Coordinates of C-alpha atoms in Angstrom, one line a residue:
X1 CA -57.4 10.2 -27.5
X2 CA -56.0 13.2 -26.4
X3 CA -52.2 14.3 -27.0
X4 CA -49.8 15.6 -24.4
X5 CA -47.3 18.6 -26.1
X6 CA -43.8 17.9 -25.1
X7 CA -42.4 21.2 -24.8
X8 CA -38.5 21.5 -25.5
X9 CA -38.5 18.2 -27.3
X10 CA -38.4 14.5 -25.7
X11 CA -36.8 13.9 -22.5
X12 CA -36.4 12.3 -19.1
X13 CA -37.2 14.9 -15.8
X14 CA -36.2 14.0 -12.2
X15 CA -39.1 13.6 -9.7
X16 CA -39.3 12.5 -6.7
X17 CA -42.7 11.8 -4.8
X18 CA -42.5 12.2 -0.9
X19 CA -41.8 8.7 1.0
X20 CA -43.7 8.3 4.2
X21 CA -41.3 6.0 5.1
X22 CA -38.6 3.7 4.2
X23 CA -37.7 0.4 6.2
X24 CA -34.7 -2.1 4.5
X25 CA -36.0 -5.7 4.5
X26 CA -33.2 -7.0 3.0
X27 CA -29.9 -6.3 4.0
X28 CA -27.2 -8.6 2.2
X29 CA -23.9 -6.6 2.7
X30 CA -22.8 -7.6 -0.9
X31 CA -24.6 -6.6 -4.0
X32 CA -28.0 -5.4 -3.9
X33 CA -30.2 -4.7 -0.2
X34 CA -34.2 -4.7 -0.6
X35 CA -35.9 -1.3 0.7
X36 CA -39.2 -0.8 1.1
X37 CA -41.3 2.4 0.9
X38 CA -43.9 3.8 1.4
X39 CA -45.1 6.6 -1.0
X40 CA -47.3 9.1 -1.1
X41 CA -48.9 9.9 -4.4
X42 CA -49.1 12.8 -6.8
X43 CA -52.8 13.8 -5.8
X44 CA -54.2 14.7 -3.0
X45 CA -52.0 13.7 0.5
X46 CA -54.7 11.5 1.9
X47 CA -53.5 7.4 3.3
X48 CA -55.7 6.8 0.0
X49 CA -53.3 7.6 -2.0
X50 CA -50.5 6.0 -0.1
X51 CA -48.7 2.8 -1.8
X52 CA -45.7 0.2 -0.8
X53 CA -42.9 -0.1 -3.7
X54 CA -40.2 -2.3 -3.3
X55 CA -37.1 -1.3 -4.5
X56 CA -33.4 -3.4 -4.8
X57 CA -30.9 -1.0 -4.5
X58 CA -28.1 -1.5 -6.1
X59 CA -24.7 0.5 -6.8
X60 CA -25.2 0.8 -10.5
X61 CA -22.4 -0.3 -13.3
X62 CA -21.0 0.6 -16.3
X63 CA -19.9 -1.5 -19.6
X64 CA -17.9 -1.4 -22.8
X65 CA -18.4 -2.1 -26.3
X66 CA -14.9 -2.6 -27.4
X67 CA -14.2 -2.1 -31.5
X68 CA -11.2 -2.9 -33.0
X69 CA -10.1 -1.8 -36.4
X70 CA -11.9 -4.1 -38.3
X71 CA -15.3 -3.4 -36.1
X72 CA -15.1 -6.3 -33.6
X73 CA -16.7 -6.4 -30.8
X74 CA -15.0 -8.0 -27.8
X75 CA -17.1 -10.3 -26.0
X76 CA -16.5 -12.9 -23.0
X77 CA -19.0 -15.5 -22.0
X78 CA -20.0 -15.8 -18.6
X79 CA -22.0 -17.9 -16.3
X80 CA -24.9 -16.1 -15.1
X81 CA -26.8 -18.4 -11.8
X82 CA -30.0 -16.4 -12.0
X83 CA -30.9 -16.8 -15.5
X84 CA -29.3 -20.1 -15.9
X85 CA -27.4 -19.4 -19.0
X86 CA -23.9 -18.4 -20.3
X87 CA -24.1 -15.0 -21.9
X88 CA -22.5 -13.4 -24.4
X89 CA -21.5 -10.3 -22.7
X90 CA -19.0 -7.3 -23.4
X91 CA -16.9 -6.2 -20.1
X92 CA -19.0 -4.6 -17.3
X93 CA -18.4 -4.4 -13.6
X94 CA -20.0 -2.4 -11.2
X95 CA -20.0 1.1 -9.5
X96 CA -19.5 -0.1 -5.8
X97 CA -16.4 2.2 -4.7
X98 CA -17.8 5.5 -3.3
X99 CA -17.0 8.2 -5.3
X100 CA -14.9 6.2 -8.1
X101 CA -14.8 8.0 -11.6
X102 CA -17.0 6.5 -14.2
X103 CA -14.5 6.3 -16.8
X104 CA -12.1 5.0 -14.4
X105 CA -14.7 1.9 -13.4
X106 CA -14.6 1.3 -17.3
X107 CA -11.1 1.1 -18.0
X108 CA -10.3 -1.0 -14.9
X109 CA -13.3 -3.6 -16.3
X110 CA -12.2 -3.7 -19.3
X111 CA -8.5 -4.0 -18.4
X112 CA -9.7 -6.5 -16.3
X113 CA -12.3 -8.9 -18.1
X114 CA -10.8 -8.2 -22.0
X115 CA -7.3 -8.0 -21.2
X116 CA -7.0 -4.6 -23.4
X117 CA -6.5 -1.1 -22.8
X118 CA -8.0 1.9 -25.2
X119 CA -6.7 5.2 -26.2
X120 CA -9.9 6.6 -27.4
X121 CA -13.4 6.6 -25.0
X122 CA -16.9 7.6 -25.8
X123 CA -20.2 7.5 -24.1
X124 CA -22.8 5.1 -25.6
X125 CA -26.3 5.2 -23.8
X126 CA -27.3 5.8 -20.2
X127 CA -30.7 3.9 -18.8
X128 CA -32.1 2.5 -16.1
X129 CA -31.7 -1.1 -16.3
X130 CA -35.3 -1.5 -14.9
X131 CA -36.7 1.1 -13.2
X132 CA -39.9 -0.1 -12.0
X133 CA -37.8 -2.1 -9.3
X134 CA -34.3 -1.5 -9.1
X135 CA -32.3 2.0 -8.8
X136 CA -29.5 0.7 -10.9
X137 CA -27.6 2.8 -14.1
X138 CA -26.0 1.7 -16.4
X139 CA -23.3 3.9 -18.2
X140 CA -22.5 1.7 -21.5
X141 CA -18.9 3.4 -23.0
X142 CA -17.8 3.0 -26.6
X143 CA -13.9 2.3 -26.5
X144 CA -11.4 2.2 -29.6
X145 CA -7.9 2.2 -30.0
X146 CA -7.1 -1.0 -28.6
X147 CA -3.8 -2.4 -27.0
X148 CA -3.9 -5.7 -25.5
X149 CA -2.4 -5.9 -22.1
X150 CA 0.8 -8.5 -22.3
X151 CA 0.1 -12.1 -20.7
X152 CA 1.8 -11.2 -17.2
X153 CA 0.4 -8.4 -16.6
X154 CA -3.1 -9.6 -16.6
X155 CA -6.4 -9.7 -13.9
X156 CA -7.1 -12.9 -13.0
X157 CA -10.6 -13.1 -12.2
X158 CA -12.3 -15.5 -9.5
X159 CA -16.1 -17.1 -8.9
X160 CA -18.0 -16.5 -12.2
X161 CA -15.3 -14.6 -13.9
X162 CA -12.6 -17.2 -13.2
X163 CA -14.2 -19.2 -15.9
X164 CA -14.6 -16.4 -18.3
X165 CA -13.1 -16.9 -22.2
X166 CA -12.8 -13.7 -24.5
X167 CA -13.6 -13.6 -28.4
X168 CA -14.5 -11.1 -31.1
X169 CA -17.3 -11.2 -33.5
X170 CA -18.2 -8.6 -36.4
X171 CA -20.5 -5.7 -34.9
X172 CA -22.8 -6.7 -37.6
X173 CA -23.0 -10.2 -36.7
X174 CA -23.7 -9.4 -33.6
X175 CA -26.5 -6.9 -34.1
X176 CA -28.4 -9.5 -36.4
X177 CA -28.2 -12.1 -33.4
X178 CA -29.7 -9.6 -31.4
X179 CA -32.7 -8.8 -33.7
X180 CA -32.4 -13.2 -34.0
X181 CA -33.5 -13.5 -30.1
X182 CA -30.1 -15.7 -29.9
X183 CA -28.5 -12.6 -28.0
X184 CA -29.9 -11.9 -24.3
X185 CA -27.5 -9.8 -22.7
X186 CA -28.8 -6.4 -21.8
X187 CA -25.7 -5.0 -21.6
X188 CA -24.9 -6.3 -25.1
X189 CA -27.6 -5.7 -25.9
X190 CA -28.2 -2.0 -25.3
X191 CA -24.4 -1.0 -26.3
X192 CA -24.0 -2.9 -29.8
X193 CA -27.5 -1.5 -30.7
X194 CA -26.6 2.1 -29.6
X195 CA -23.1 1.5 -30.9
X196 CA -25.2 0.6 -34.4
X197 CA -26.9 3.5 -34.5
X198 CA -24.0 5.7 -34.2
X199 CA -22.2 3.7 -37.0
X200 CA -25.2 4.1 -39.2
X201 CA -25.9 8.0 -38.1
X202 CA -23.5 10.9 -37.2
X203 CA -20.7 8.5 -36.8
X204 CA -18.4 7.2 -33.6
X205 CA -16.6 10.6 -33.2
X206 CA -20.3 12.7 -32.7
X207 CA -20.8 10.4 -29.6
X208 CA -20.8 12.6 -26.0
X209 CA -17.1 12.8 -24.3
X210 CA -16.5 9.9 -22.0
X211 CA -15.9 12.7 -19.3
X212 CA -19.7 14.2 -19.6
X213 CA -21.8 13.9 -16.3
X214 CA -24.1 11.5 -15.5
X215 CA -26.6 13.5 -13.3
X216 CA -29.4 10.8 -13.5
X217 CA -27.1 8.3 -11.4
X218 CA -25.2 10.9 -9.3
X219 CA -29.0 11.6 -8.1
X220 CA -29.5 8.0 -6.8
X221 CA -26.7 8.6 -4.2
X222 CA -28.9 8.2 -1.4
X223 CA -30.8 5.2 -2.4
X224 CA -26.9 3.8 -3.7
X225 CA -25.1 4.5 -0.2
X226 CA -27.9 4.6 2.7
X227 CA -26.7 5.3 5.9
X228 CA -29.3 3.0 7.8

């Protein structure tokens, strides 16, 4: 078996192979539209090396592992149609305002969904959520110093979040439900195991700035907002 040398360590490259064309077969004008493609491979440009991928576009999202001082995690439970269950989830929302600020989408979800504001903001983990279909990015934020929001001032949510109760569980419990197969979320998921690993390595505070750029997502623009 031969051995490919990654050269300046391990790491993710944009790349983008040339699309013939590009045709929307879904359009739904509320979360995700279907787009198909067709792409012309690496090799030689021949039709033989043409192929159809079809690709739901959608805006992208970020979520929020909320800790409190005695490592809580805040959680609601929501209703999810497709899967059939209610999740476990930590606040999320997604990145459908052209142009909004990252961090800004995260504090308004969390303000939102949790019903607490945080003085101090980190970046978790950025991935594709599955990137053999869809061009959605997640951004998953770490956020401490917590202040709940008062009872009147609070979001009140509506369709799936209307019915949408908030709890806490240790960080630890939640990791070993994970590892258990009793915790499905992705977005839980991804965050309390990357929020783990920080605990267990160079600590919250080494996390990137909740300011840094996201350059993978910013690059999806196109696919995000098409003008067909």
């Amino acid at each position: 078996m031969s051995e490919e040398a990654v050269p300046g360590g391990v790491r993710d490259v944009p790349e983008q192979w040339q699309v013939a064309s590009s045709t929307y077969s879904l359009r739904t004008h509320r979360v995700v539209d279907v787009r198909r493609d067709d792409v012309v491979g690496a090799g030689p440009v021949d039709t033989s090396q043409h192929f159809t991928r079809d690709v739901v576009v959608h805006p992208g999202a970020v979520g929020i592992i909320a800790l409190d001082d005695e490592e809580r995690v805040l959680l609601v439970r929501q209703y999810r149609h497709p899967v059939g269950h209610r999740l476990y989830e930590p606040p999320a929302g997604l990145l459908d305002v052209r142009g909004e600020d990252y961090l800004a989408a995260a504090q308004r979800e969390l303000y939102e969904e949790g019903h607490v504001r945080a003085r101090d903001w980190r970046v978790l983990v950025d991935v594709f959520t599955s990137p053999g279909m869809t061009t959605e990015a997640l951004r998953m934020y770490l956020a401490r110093g917590l202040d709940d929001v008062p009872a009147g001032d609070r979001f009140n949510g509506v369709h799936e979040e209307a019915d949408m109760p908030v709890s806490w569980a240790p960080l630890a419990e939640i990791v070993a439900g994970i590892m258990a197969g009793d915790l499905q979320s992705p977005t839980l998921v991804m965050g309390a195991l990357a929020a783990w690993a920080a605990r267990q390595g160079a600590g919250y505070d080494a996390l990137r700035p909740a300011e840094v750029p996201w350059p993978a997502r910013d690059q999806l623009a196109a696919a995000i907002h098409p003008s067909l």
